[in-house]
Short mmCIF file of C-alpha atoms in Angstrom, two decimals:
data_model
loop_
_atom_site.label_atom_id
_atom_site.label_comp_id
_atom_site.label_asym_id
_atom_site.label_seq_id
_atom_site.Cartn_x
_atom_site.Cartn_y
_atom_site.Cartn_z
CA UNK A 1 -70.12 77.81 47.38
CA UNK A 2 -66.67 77.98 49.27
CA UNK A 3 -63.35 78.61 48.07
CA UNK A 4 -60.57 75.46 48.73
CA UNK A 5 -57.06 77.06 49.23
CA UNK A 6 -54.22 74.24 49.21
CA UNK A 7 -51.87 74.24 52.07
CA UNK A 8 -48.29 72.99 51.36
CA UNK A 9 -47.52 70.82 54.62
CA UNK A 10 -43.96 70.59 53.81
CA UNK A 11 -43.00 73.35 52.08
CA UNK A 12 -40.57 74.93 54.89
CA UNK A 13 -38.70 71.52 55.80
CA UNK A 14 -36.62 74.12 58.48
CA UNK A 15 -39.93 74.79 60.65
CA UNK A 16 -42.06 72.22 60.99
CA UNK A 17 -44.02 70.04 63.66
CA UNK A 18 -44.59 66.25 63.18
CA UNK A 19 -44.34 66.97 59.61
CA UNK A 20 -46.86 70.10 59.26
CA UNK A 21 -45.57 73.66 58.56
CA UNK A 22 -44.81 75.92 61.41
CA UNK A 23 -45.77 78.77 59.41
CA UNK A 24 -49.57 76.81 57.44
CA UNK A 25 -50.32 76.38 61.19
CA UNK A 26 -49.89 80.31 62.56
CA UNK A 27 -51.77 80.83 59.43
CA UNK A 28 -54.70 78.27 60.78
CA UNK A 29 -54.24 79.03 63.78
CA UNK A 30 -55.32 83.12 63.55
CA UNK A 31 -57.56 82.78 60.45
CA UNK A 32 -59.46 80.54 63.27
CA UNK A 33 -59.15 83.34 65.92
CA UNK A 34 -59.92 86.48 63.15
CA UNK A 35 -63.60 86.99 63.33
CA UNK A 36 -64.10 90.70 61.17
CA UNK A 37 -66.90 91.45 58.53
CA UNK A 38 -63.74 93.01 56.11
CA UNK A 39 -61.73 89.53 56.67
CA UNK A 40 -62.35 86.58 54.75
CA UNK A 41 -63.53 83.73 56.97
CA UNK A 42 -62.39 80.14 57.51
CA UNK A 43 -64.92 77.81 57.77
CA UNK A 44 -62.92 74.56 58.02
CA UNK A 45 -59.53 72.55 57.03
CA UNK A 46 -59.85 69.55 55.29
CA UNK A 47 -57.30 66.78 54.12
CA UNK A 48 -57.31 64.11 51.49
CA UNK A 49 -57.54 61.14 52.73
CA UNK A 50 -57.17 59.26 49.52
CA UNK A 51 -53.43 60.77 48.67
CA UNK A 52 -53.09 60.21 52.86
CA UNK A 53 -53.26 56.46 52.30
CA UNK A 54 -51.73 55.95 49.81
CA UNK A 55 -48.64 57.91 50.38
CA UNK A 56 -48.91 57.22 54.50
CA UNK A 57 -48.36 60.89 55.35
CA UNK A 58 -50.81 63.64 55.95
CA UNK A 59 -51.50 63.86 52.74
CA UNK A 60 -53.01 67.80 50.63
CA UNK A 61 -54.18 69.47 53.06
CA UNK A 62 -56.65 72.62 52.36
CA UNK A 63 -58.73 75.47 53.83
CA UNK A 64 -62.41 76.19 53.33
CA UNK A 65 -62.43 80.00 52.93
CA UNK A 66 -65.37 81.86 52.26
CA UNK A 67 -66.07 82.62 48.85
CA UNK A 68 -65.59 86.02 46.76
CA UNK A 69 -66.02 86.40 43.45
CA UNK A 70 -62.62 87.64 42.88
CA UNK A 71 -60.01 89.80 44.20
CA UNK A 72 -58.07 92.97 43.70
CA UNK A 73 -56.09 91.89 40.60
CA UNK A 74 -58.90 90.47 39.30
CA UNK A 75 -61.31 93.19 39.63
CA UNK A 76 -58.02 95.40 38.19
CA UNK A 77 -57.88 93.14 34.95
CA UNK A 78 -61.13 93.89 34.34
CA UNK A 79 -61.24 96.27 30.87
CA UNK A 80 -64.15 97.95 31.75
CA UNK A 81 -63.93 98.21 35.21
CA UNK A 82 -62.28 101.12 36.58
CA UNK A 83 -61.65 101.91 40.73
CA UNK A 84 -63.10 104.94 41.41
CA UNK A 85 -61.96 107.47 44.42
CA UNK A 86 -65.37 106.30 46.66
CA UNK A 87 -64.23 102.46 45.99
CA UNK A 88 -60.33 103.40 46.89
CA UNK A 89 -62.01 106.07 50.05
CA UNK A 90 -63.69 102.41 50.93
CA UNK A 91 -61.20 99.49 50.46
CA UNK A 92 -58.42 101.77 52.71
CA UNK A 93 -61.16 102.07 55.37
CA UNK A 94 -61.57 98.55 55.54
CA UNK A 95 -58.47 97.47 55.58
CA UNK A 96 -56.67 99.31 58.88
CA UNK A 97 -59.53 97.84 60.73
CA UNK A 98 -58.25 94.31 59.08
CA UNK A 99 -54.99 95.21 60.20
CA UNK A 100 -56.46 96.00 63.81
CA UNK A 101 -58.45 92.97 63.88
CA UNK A 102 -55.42 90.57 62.72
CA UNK A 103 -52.60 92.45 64.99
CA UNK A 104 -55.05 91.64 68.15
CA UNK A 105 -55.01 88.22 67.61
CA UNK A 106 -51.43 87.69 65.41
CA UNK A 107 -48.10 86.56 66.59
CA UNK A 108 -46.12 90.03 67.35
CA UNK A 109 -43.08 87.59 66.06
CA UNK A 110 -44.22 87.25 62.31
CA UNK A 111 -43.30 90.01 60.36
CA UNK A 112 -45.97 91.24 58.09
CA UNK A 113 -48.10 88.39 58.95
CA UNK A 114 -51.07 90.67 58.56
CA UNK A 115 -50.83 91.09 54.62
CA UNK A 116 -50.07 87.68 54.14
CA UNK A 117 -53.16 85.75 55.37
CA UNK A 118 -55.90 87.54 53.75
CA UNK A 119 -54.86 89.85 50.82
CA UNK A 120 -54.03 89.39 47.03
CA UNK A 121 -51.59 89.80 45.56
CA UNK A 122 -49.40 89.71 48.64
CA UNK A 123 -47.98 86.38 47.31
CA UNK A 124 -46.38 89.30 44.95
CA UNK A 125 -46.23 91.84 47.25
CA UNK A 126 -44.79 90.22 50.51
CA UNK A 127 -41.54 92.16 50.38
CA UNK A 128 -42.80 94.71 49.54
CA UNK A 129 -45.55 94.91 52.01
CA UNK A 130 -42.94 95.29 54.74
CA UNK A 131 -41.19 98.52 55.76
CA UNK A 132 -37.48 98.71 54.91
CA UNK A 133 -36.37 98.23 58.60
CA UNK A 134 -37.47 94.61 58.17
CA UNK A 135 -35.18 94.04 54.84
CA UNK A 136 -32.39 95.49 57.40
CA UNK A 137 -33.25 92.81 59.76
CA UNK A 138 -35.21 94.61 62.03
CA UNK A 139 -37.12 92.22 64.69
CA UNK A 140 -39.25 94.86 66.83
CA UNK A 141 -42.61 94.36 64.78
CA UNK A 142 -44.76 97.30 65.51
CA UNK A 143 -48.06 98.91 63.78
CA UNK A 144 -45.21 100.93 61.30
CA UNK A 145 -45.48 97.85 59.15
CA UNK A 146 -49.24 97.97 59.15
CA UNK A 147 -48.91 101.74 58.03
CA UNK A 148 -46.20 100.66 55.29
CA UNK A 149 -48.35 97.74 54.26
CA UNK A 150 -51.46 100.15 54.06
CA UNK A 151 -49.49 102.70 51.83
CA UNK A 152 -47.86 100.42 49.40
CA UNK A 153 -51.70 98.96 49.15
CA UNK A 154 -53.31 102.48 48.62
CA UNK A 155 -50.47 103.00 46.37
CA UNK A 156 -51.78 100.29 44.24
CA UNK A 157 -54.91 101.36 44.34
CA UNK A 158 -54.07 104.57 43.19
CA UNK A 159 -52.00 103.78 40.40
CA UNK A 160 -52.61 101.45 37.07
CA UNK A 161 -50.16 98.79 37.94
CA UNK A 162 -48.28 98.09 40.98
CA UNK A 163 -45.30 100.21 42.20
CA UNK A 164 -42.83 97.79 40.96
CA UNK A 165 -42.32 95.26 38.80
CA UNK A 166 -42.71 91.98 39.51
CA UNK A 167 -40.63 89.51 37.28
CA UNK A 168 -37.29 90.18 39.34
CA UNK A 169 -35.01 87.03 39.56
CA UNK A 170 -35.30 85.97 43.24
CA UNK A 171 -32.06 85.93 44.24
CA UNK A 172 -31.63 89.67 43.31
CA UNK A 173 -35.72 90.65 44.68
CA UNK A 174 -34.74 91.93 48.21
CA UNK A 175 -31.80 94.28 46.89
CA UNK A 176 -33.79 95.73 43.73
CA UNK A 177 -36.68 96.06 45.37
CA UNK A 178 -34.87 97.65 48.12
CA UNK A 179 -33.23 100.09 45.91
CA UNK A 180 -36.54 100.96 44.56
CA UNK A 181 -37.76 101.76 47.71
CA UNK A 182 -34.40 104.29 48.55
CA UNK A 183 -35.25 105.46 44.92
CA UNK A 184 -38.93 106.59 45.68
CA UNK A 185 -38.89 107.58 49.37
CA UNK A 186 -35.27 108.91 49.65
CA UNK A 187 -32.38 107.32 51.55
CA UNK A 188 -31.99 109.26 54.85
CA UNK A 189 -30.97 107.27 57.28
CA UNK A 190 -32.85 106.74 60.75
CA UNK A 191 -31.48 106.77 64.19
CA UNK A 192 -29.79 102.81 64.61
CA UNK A 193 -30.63 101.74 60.75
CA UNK A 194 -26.49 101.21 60.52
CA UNK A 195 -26.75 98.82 63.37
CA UNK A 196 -29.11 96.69 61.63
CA UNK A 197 -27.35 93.27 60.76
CA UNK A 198 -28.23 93.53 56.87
CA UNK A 199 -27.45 97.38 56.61
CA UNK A 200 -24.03 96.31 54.97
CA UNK A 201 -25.40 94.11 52.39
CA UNK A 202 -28.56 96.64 51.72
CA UNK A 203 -26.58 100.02 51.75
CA UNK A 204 -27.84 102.03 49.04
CA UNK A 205 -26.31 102.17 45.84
CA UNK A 206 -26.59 106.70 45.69
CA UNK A 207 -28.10 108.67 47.96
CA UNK A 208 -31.73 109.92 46.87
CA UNK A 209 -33.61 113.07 49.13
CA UNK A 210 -36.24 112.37 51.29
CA UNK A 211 -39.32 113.01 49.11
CA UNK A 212 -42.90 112.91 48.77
CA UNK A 213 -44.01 110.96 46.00
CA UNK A 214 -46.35 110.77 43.59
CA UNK A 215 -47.85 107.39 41.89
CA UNK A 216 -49.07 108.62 38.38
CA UNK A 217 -46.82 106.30 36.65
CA UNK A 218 -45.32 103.78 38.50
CA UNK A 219 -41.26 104.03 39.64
CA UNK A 220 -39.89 101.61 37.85
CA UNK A 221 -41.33 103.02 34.60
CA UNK A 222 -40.36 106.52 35.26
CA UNK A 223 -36.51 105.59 34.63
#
């Protein structure tokens, strides 16, 4: 048994190559090259060659992923199952050695690429699986968004329900999201996060302390 994932060859019209998706092929492309016992494996890409004729394009393309029985949110739905401390202890070892694994053979130019090809629910999570210098435009990718990713992940772990909420309109995600990250973590500035081009238009609302938080009940419940 395998698990088909569909590929959307046209879905970002801005970045694409003879008609394929710039970013479905980085995503091939290191899901070939990842070879780690704590990463999902690809075992092929195939196409439909029916909808290919008949339309005279590529046609649905998808990926042959090995199969699990289901993932995080899945297992978290569960009513009677319930992460314990050894299962949380074991997920966040696996996953910085993911993280290694990926960053050795990922494109240092992909923000966050690491969360994205092999863990649910970063379709949900994306933003918020990348540290706030990258919402401020920040292009020097370095292992702090691994560590970011890995908290907000062991965060949700932690916690019964993810950090924040999910059903935010999209054109307002980035800047409530962002908000709710100045809102847990506190909004001292770094050294150069002024000069970053979407400082202006990310600029928090109040200033919050630097804190250490907790995750007993999630932030955007605690208002």
């Amino acid at each position: 048994m395998v698990a088909l994932k569909r590929v959307k060859p046209h879905s970002d019209a801005i970045t694409k190559k003879e008609g394929f998706s710039l970013v479905a092929l980085r995503e091939i492309r290191l899901l070939q090259m990842l070879n780690d016992k704590n990463i999902v494996k690809l075992l092929g890409v195939v196409t439909d060659h029916q909808s290919s004729r008949k339309q005279g394009t590529l046609g649905e393309v998808f990926l042959c992923l090995e199969y699990a029985m289901s993932d995080l949110n899945g297992l978290k739905a569960l009513p009677d199952f319930k992460l314990t401390p050894a299962h949380v202890q074991c997920y966040m070892y696996q996953l910085p050695w993911s993280l290694r694994e990926s960053r050795r053979h990922g494109d240092p130019g992909s923000p966050g690429h690491q969360a994205r090809q092999y863990s649910d629910p970063a379709q949900q999570h994306a933003a918020l699986s990348e540290r706030r210098g990258v919402f401020l435009g920040e292009t020097n990718y370095t292992g702090a968004i691994d560590v970011w990713s890995c908290g907000i992940t062991m965060a949700y772990l932690l916690s019964d329900t993810a950090l924040w909420p999910m059903n935010v309109p999209e054109a307002k995600a980035n800047t409530v999201q962002m908000q709710w990250i100045w809102d847990l973590v506190g909004t001292d500035r770094w050294e150069g996060a002024s000069k970053l081009p979407q400082y202006t238009q990310f600029r928090p609302a109040r200033a919050v302390p630097t804190r250490g938080p907790t995750f007993t009940t999630p932030l955007w419940r605690r208002r």
